[in-house]
Coordinates of C-alpha atoms in Angstrom, one line a residue:
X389 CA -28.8 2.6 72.4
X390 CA -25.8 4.8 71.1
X391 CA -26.3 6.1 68.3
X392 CA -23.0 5.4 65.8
X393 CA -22.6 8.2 64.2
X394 CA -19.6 6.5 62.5
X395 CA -21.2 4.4 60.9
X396 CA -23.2 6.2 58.8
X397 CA -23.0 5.8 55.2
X398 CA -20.8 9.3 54.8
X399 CA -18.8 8.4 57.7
X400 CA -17.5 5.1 56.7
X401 CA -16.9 6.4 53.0
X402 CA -14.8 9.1 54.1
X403 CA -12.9 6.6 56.3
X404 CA -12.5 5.0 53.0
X405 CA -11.1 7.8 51.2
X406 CA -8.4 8.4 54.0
X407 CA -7.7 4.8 54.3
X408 CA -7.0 4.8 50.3
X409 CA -5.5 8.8 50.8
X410 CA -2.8 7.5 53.0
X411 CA -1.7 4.8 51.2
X412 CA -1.1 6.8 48.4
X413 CA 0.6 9.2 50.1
X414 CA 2.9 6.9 52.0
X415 CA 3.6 4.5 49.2
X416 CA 4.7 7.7 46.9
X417 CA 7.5 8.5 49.2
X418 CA 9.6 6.2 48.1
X419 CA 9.0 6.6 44.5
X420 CA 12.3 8.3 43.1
X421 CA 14.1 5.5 44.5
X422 CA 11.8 2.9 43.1
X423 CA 12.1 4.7 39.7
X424 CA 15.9 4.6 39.7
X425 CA 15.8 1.1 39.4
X426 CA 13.2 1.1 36.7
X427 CA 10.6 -0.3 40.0
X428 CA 7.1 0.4 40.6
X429 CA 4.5 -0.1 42.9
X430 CA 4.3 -3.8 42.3
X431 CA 7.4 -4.3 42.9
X432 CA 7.2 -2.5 46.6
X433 CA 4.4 -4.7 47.3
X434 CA 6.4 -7.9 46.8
X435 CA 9.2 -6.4 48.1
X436 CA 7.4 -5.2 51.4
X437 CA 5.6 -9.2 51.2
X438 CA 8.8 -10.2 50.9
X439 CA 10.8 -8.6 54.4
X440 CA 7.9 -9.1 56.1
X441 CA 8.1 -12.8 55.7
X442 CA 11.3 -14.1 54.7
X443 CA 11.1 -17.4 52.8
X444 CA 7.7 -16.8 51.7
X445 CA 6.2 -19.1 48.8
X446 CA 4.9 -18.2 45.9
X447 CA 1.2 -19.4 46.7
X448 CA 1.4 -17.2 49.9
X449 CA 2.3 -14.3 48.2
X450 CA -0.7 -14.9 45.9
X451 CA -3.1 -15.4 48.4
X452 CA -1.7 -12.8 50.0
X453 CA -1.5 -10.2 47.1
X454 CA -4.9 -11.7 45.7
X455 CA -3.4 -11.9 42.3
X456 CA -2.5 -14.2 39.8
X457 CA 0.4 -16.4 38.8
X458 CA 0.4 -13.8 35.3
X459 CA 0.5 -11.1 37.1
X460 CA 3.1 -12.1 39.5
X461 CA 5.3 -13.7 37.0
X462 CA 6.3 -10.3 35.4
X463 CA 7.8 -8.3 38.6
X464 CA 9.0 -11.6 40.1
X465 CA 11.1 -11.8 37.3
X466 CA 11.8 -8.5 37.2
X467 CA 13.5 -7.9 40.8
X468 CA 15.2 -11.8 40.8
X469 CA 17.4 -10.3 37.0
X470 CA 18.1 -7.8 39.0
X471 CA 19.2 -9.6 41.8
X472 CA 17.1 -8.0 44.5
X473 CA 15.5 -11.5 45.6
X474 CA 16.2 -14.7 45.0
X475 CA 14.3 -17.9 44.7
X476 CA 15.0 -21.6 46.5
X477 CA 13.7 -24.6 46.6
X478 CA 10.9 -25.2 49.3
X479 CA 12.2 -26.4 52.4
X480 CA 9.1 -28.2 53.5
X481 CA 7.9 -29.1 49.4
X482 CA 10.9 -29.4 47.3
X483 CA 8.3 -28.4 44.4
X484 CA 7.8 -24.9 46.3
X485 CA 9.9 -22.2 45.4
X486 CA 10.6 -19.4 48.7
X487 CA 11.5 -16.3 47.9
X488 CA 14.0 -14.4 50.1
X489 CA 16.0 -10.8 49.8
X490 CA 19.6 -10.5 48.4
X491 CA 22.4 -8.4 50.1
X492 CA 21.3 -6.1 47.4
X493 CA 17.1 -6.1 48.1
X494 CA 18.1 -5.8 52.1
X495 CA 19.5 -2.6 51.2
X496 CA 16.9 -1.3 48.7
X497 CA 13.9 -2.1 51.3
X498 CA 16.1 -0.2 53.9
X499 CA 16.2 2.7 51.2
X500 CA 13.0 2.5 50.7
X501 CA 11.7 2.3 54.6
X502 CA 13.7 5.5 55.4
X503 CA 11.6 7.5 52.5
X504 CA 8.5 6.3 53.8
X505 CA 9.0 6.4 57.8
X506 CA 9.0 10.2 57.7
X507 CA 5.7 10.5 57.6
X508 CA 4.5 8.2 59.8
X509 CA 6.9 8.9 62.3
X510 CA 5.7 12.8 61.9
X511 CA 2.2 11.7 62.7
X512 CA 3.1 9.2 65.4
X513 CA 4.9 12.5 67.2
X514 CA 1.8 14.5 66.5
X515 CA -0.5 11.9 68.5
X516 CA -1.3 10.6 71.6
X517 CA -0.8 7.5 73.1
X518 CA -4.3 6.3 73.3
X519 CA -4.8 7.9 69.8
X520 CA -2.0 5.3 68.2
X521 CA -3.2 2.3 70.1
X522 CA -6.7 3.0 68.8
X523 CA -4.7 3.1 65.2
X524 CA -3.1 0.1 65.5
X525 CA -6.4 -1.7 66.8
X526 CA -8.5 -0.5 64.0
X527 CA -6.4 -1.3 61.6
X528 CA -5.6 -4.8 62.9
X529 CA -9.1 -5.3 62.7
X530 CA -10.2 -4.4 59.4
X531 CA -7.0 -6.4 57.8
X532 CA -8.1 -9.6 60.1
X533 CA -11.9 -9.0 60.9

């Protein structure tokens, strides 16, 4: 049998560690345009939820997020005052609220894309082929199992 040197316990922590490296990495791109507009990194996850999945619900975004109602309420507030997203009533349950992107929150996520594409297009040049669509499969599989 093959031995899986991989998945060792030092292996799979230090796949970890770059996992959590390059999220911080990528997700601080963007943050002097988050900061001019008082944002943080809450409000670029929604926001990324958000124009991922236009008309999302409020429950989906929770599941999604794994957070609560409390802690949602705050930045959901937050970016619809500012008039970044705005909120409607459910189209298949009336008593759901979707939330979709304003003119305004189209053109902040765009903002906000070019910061972070940079890099990944940088290490997308810098890679094979068969080194990307190994990527992309790993990833898919540790976000769906």
């Amino acid at each position: 049998m093959k031995d899986l040197l991989y998945l060792r316990e030092k292996s799979l922590k230090e796949i970890l560690e770059l996992i959590f490296q390059a999220y911080i990495d990528s997700y601080s791109d963007p943050n002097e345009v988050l900061k001019k507009n008082s944002f943080g990194r809450a409000h670029h996850r929604l926001l990324c939820i958000i124009e991922g999945s236009p008309n999302i619900t409020i429950a989906d975004i929770l599941r999604k997020l794994k957070i609560t109602k409390q802690s949602l309420s705050r930045v959901l507030q937050d970016l619809i005052k500012k008039n970044i997203i705005s909120q409607k009533k459910g189209t298949k349950d009336g008593r759901q609220r979707e939330l979709v992107l304003t003119e305004k929150g189209i053109k902040l996520c765009h903002e906000i894309y070019n910061k972070q594409k940079k890099r990944i297009i940088n290490a997308l040049k810098n890679s094979t082929s068969d080194e990307v669509s190994n990527f992309k499969s790993i990833m898919k599989k540790i976000i769906y199992g």
